Coordinates of N, CA and C and ligand atoms in Angstrom, one line a residue:
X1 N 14.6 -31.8 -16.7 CA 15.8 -31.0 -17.1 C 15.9 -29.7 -16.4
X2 N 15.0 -28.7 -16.8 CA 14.6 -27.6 -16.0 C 15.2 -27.2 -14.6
X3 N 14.6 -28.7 -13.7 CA 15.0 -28.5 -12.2 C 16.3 -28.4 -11.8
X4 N 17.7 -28.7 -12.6 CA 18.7 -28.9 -12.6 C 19.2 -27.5 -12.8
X5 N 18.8 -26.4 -13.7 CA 19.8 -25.2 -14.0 C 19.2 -24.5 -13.5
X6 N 18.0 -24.1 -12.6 CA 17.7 -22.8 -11.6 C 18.8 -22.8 -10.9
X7 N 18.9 -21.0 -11.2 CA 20.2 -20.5 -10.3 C 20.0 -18.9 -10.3
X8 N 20.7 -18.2 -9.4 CA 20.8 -17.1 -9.3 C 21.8 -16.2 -9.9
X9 N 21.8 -15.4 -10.5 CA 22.9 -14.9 -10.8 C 23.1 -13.3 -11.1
X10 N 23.6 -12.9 -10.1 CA 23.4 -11.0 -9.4 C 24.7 -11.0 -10.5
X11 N 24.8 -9.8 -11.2 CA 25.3 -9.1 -11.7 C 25.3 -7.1 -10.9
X12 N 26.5 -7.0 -10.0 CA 26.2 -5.6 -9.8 C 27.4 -4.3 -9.5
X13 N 27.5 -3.9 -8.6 CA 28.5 -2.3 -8.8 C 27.6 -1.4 -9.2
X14 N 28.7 -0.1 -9.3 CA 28.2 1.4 -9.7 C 27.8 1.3 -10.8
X15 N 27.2 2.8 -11.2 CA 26.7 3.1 -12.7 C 27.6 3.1 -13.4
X16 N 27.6 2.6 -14.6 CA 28.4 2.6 -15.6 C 29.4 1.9 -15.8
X17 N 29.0 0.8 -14.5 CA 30.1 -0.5 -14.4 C 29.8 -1.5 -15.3
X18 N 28.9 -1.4 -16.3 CA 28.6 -2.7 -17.3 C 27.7 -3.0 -16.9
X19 N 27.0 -2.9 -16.3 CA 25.8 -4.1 -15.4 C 24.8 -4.7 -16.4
X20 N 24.4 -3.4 -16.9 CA 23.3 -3.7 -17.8 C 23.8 -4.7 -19.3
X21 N 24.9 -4.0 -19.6 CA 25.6 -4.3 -20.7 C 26.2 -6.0 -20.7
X22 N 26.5 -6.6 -19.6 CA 26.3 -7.7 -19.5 C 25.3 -8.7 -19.5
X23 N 24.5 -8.3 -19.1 CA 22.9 -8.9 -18.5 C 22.6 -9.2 -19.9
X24 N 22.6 -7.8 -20.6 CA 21.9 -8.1 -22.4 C 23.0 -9.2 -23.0
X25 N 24.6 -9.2 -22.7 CA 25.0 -10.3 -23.7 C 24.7 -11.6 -22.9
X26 N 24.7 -12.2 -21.7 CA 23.8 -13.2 -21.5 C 22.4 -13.4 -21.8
X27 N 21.6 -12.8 -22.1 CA 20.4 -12.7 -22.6 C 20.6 -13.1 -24.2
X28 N 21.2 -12.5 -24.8 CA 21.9 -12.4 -26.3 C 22.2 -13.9 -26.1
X29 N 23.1 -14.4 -25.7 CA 23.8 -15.8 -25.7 C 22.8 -16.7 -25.5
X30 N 21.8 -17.0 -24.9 CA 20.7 -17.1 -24.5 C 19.8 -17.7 -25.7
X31 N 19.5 -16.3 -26.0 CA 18.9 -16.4 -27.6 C 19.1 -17.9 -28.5
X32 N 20.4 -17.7 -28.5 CA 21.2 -18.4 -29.3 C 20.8 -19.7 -29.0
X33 N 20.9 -19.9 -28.0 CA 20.2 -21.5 -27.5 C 18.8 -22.0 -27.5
X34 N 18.0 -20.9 -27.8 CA 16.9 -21.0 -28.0 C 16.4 -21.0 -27.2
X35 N 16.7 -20.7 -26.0 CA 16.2 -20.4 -24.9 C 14.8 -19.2 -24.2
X36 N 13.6 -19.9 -23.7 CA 12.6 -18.7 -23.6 C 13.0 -18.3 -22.6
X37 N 12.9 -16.7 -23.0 CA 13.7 -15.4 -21.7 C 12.7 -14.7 -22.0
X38 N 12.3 -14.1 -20.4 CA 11.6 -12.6 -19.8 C 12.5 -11.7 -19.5
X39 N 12.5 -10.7 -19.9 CA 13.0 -9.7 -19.2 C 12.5 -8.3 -18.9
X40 N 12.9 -7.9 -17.5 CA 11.7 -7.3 -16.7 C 12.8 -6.0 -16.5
X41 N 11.8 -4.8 -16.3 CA 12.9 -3.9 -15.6 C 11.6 -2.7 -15.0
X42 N 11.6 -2.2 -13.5 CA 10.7 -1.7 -12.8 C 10.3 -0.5 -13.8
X43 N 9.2 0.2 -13.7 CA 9.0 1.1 -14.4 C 9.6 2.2 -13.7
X44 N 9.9 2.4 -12.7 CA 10.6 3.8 -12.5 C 11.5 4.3 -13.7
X45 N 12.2 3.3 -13.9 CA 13.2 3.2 -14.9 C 13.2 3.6 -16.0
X46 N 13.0 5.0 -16.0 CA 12.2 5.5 -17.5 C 13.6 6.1 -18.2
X47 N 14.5 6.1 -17.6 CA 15.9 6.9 -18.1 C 16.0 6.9 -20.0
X48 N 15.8 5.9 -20.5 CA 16.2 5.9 -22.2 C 14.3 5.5 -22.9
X49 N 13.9 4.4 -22.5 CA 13.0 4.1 -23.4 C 12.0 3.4 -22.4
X50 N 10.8 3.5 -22.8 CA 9.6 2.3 -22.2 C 9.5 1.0 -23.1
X51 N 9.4 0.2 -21.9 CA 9.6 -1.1 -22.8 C 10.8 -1.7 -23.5
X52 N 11.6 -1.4 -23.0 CA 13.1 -1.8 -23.1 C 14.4 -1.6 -22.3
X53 N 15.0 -2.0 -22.4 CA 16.0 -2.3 -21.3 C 17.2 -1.7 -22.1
X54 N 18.3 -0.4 -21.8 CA 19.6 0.0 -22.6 C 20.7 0.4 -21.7
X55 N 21.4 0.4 -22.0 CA 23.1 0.1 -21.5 C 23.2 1.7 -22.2
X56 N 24.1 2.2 -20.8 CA 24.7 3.8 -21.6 C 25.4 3.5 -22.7
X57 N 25.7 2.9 -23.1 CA 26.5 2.9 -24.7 C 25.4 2.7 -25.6
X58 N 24.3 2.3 -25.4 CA 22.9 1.9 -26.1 C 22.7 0.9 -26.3
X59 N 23.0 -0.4 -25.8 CA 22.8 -1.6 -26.4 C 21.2 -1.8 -25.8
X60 N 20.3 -2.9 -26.4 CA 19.4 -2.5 -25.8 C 18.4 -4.0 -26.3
X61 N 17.3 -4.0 -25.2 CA 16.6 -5.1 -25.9 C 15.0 -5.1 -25.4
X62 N 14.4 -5.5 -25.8 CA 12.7 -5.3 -25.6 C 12.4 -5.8 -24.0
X63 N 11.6 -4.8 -23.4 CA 11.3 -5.7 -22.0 C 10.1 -5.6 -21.3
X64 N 10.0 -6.2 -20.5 CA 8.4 -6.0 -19.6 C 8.5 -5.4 -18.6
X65 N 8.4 -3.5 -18.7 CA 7.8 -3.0 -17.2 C 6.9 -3.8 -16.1
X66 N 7.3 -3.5 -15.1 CA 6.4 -3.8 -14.1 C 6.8 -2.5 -12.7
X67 N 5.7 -2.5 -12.2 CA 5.8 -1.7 -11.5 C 5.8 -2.4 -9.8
X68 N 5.5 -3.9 -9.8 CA 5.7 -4.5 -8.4 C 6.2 -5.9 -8.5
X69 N 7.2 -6.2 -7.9 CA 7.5 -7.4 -8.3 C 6.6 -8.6 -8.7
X70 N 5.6 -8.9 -7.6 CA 4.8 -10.3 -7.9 C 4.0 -10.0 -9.4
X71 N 3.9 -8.8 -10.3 CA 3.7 -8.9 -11.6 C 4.5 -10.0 -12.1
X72 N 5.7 -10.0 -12.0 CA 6.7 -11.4 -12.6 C 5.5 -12.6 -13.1
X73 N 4.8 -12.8 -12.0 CA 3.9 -14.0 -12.1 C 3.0 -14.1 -12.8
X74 N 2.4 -13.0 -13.5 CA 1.6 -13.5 -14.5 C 2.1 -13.4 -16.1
X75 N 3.7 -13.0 -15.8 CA 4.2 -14.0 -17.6 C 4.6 -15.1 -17.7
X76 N 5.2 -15.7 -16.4 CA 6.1 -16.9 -15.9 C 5.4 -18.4 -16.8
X77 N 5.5 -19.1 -18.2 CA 4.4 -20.2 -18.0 C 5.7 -21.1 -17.5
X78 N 5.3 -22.6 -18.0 CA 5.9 -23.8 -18.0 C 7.0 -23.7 -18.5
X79 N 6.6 -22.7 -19.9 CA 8.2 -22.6 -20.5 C 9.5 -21.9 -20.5
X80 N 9.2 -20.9 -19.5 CA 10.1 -20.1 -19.5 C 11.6 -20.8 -18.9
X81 N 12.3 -20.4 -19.2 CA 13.7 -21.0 -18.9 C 14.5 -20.2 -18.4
X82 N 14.1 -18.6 -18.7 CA 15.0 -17.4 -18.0 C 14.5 -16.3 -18.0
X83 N 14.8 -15.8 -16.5 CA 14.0 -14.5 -16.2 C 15.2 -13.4 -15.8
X84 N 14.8 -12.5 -16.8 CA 16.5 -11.6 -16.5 C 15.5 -10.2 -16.0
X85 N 16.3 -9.6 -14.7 CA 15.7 -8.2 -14.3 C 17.0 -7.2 -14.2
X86 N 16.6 -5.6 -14.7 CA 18.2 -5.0 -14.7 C 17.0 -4.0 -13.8
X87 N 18.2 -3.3 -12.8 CA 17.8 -2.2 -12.2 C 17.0 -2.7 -11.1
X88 N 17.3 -4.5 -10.5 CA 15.8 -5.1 -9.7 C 16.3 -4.2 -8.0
X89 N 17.2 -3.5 -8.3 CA 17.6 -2.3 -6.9 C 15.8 -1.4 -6.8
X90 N 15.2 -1.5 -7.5 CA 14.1 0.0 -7.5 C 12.7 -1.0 -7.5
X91 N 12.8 -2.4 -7.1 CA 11.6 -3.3 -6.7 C 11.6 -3.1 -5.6
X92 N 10.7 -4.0 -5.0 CA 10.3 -4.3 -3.5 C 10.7 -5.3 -3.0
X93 N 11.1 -5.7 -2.0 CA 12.0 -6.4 -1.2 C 11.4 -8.0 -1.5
X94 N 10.0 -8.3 -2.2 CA 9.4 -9.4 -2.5 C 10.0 -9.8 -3.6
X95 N 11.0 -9.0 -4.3 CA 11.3 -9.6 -5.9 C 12.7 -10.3 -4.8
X96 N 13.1 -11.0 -4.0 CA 14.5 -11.3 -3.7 C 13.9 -12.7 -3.7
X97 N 12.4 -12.6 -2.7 CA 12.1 -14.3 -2.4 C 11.6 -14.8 -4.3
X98 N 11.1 -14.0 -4.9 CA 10.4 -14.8 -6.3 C 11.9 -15.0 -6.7
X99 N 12.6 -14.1 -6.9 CA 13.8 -15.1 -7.3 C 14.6 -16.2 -6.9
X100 N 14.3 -16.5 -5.7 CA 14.5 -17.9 -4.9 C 13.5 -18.6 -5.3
X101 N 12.1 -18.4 -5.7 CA 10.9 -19.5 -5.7 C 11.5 -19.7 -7.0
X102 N 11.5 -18.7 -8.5 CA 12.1 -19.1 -9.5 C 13.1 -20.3 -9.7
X103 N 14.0 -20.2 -9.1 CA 15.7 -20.5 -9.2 C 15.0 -22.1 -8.5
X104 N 14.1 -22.3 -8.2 CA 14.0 -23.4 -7.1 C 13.3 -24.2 -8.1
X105 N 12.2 -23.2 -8.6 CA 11.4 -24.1 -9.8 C 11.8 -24.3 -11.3
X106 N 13.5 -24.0 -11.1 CA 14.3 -24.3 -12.1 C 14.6 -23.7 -13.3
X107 N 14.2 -22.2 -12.9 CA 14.8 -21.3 -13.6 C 15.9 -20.6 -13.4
X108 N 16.4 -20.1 -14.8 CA 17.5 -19.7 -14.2 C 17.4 -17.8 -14.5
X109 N 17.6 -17.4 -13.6 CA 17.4 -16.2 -12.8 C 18.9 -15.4 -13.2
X110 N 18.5 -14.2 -13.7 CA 20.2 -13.6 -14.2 C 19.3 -12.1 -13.9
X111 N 19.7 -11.0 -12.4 CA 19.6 -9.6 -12.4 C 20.9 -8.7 -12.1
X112 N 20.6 -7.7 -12.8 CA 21.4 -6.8 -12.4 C 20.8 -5.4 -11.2
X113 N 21.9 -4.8 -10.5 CA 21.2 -3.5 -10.0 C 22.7 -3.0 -9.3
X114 N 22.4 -1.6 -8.2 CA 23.3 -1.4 -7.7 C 23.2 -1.8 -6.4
X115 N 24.9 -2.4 -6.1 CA 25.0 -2.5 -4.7 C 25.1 -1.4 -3.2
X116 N 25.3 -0.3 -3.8 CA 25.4 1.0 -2.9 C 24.3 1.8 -3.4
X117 N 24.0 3.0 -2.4 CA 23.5 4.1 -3.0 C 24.5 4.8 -3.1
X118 N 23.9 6.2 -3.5 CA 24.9 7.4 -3.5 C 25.4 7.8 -2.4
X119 N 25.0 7.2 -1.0 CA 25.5 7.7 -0.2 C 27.1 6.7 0.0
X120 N 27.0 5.7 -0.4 CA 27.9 4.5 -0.6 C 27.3 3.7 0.6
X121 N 26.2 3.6 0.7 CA 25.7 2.5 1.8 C 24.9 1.6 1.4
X122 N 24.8 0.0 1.6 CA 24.4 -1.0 1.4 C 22.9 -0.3 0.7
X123 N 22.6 -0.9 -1.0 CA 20.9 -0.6 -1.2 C 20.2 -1.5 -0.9
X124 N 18.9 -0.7 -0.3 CA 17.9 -1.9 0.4 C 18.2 -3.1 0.4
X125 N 17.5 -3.6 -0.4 CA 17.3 -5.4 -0.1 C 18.8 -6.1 -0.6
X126 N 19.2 -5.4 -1.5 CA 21.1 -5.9 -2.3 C 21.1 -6.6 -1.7
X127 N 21.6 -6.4 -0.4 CA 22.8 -7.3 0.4 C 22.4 -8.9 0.8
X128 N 21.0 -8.7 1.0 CA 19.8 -10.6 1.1 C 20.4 -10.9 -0.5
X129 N 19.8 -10.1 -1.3 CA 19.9 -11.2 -2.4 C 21.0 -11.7 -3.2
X130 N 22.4 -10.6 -2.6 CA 23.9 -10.8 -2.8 C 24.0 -12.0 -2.4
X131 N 23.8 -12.2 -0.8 CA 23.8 -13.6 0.2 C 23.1 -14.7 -0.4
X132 N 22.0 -14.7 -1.2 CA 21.5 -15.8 -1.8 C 21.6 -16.5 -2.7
X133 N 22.5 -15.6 -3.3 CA 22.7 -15.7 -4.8 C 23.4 -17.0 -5.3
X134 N 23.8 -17.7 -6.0 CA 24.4 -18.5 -6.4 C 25.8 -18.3 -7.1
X135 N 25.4 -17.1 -8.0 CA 27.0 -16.3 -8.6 C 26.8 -14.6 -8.1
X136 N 27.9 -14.3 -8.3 CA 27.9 -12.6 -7.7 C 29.3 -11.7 -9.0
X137 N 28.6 -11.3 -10.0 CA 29.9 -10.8 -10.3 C 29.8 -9.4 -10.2
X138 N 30.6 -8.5 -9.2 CA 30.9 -7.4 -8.9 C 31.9 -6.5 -9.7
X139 N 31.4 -5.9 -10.4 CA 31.8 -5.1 -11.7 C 32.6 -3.4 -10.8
X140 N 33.4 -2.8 -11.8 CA 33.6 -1.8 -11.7 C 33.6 -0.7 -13.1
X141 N 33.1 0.0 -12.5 CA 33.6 1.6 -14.0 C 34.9 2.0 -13.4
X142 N 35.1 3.2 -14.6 CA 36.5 3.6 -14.4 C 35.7 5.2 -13.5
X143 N 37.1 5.0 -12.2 CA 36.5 6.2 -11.7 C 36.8 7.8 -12.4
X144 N 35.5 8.8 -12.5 CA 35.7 10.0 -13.9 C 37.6 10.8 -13.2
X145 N 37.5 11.1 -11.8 CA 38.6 11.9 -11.0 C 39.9 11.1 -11.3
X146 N 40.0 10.2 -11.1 CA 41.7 9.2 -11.2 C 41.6 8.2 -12.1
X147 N 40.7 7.5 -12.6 CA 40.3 6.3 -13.4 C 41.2 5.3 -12.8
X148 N 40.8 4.9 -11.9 CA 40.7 3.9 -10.7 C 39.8 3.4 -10.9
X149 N 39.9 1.8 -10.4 CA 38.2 1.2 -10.5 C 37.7 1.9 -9.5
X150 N 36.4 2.2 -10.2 CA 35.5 2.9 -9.5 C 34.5 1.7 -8.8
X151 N 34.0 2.1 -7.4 CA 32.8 0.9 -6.7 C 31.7 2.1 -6.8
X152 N 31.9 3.4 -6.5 CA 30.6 4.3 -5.7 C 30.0 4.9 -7.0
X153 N 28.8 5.3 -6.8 CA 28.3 6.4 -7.6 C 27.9 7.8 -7.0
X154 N 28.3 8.5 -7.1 CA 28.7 10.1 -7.0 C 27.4 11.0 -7.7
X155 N 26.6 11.2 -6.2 CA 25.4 12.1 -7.2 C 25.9 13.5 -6.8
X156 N 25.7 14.2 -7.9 CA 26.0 16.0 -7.6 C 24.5 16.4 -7.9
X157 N 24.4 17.2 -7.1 CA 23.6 18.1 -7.5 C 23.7 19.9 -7.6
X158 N 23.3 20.5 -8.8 CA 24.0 21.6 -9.5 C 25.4 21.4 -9.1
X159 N 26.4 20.7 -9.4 CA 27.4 20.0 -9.2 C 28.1 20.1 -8.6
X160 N 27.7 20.0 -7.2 CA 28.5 20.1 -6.3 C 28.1 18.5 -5.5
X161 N 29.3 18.0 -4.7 CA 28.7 16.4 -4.3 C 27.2 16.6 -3.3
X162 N 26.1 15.8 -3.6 CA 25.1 15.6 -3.0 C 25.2 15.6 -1.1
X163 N 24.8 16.1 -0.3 CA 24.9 15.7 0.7 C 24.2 14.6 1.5
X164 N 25.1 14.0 3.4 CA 24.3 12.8 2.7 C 22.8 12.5 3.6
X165 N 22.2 14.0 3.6 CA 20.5 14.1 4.1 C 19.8 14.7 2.9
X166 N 20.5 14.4 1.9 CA 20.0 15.3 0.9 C 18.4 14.9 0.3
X167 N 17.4 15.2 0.1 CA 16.4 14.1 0.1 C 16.6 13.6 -1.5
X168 N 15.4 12.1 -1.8 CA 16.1 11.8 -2.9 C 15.9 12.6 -4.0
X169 N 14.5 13.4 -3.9 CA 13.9 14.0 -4.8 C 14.3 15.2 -4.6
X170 N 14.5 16.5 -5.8 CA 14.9 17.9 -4.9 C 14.9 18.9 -6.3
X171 N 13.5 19.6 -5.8 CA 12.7 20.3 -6.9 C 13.4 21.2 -7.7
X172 N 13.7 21.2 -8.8 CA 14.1 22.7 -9.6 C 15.9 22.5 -9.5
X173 N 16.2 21.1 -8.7 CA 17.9 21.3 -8.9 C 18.7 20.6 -10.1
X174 N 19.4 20.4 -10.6 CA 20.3 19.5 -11.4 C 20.8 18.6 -11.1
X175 N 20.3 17.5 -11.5 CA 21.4 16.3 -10.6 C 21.8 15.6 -11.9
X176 N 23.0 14.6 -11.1 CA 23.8 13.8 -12.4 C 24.9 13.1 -10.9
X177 N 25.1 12.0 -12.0 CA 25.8 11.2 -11.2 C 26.8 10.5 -12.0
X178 N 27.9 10.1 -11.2 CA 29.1 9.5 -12.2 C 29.9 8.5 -11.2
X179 N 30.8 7.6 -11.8 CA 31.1 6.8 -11.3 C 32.6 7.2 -10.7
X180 N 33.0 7.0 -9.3 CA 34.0 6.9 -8.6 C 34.5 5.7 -8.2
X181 N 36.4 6.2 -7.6 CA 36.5 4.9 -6.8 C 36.4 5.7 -5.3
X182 N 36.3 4.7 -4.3 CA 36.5 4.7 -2.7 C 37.0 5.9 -2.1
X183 N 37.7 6.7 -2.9 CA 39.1 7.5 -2.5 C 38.1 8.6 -2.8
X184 N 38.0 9.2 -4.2 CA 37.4 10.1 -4.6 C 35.8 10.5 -4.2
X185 N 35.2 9.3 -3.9 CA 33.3 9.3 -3.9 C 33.5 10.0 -2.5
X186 N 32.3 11.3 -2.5 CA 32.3 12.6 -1.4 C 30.9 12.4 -1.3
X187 N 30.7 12.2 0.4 CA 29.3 12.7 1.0 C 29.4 13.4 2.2
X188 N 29.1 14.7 1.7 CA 29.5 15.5 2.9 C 28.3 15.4 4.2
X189 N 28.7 15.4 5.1 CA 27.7 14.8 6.4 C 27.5 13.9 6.6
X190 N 28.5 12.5 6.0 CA 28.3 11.6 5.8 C 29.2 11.0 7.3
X191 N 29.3 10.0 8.6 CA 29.8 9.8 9.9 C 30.3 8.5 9.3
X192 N 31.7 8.7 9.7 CA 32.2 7.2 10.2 C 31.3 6.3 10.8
X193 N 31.6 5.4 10.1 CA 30.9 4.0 11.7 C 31.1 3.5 12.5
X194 N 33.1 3.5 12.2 CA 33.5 2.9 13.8 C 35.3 3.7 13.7
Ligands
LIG201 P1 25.4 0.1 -15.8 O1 24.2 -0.7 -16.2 O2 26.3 -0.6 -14.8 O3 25.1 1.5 -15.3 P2 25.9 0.2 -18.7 O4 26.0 -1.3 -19.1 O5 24.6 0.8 -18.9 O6 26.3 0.3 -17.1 O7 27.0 1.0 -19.4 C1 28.3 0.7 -19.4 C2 29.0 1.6 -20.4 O8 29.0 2.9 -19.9 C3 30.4 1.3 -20.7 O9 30.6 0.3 -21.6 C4 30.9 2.6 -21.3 O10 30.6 2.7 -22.7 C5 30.0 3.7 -20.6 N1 30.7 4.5 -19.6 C6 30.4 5.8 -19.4 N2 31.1 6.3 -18.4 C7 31.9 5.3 -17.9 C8 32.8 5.2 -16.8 N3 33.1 6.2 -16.0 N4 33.4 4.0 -16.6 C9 33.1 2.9 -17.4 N5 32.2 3.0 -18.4 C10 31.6 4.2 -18.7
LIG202 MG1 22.2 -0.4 -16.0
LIG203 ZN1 39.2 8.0 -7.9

């Protein structure tokens, strides 16, 4: 039975697009079926709680830090039936193939992360595991300037828009980020490509 419903399934967009907030009601729905679910989220990811996974509105549900993807492998048994990762943007380029070896050994595979950075350019590995994926649903927030669907996320720092050599880390400043659409998201020093 197993080998039949491994699948991929990327949930992604900007901050505040739902991402997370989705992931937990498939996980939720899940439940319901009795279904065994892992769910993973990198430890960078310290934004609300350790050891749980929350949605800016707070929804929230118990989870397994890991700090490198091939950790996945030593919860995975026989029985697992679903492995959910939110934030899998801030792993290593290895979590794209375990979700293919997963999805192959018939699990079914449900992560969320973002598709851009703040500069609005493809994040790392996204775009492989976009292509691999089996479903892709591309979410939007409301952008904060026009409430337009927003795609980008908009980092300021002491609030002015981030520039785009700005390094990621940047000692003693204020940062915050919010969700835009296309029109409004600013990277100043940021070049056309063609
Ligand atoms: P993500 O994981 O994509 O960052 P979450 O699932 O954590 O998003 O949070 C989504 C929630 O964020 C929305 O349901 C809403 O309550 C809240 N929110 C805050 N700002 C915005 C915004 N600009 N657009 C949409 N939702 C927003
Ligand atoms: Mg999230
Ligand atoms: Zn806008």
């Amino acid at each position: 039975m197993r080998n039949q419903t491994g699948r991929i399934e990327v949930i992604t967009g900007p901050m505040y697009a739902g991402k997370t907030e989705e992931l937990l009601r498939r996980v939720r729905r899940a439940e319901y079926a009795e279904e065994n679910i892992l769910v993973f989220k990198p430890v960078i990811d310290n934004r609300y709680a350790e050891g749980e996974v929350v949605s800016h509105n707070k929804s929230h549900t118990r989870s397994i830090n890991i700090s490198k993807a091939k950790d996945i492998w030593n919860f995975i048994t026989d029985d697992t039936d679903i492995v959910a990762i939110d934030e899998i943007q801030f792993l290593d380029e290895e979590a794209v193939d375990i979700c293919e070896d997963l999805a192959d050994q018939g699990i079914r595979v449900i992560v969320s992360g973002l598709d851009r950075n703040f500069r609005g350019d493809p994040f790392s590995f996204m775009p492989r595991l976009l292509a691999l994926a089996d479903q892709v649903d591309k979410l939007t927030a409301v952008c904060v300037k026009c409430h337009a669907p927003a795609t980008r996320t908009q980092r300021l720092v002491n609030g002015k828009p981030a520039n785009y050599d700005d390094p990621i880390i940047l000692i003693g400043a204020t940062e915050a980020y919010e969700a835009r659409c296309r029109h409004c998201h600013q990277v100043p020093g940021k070049k056309k490509k063609n």
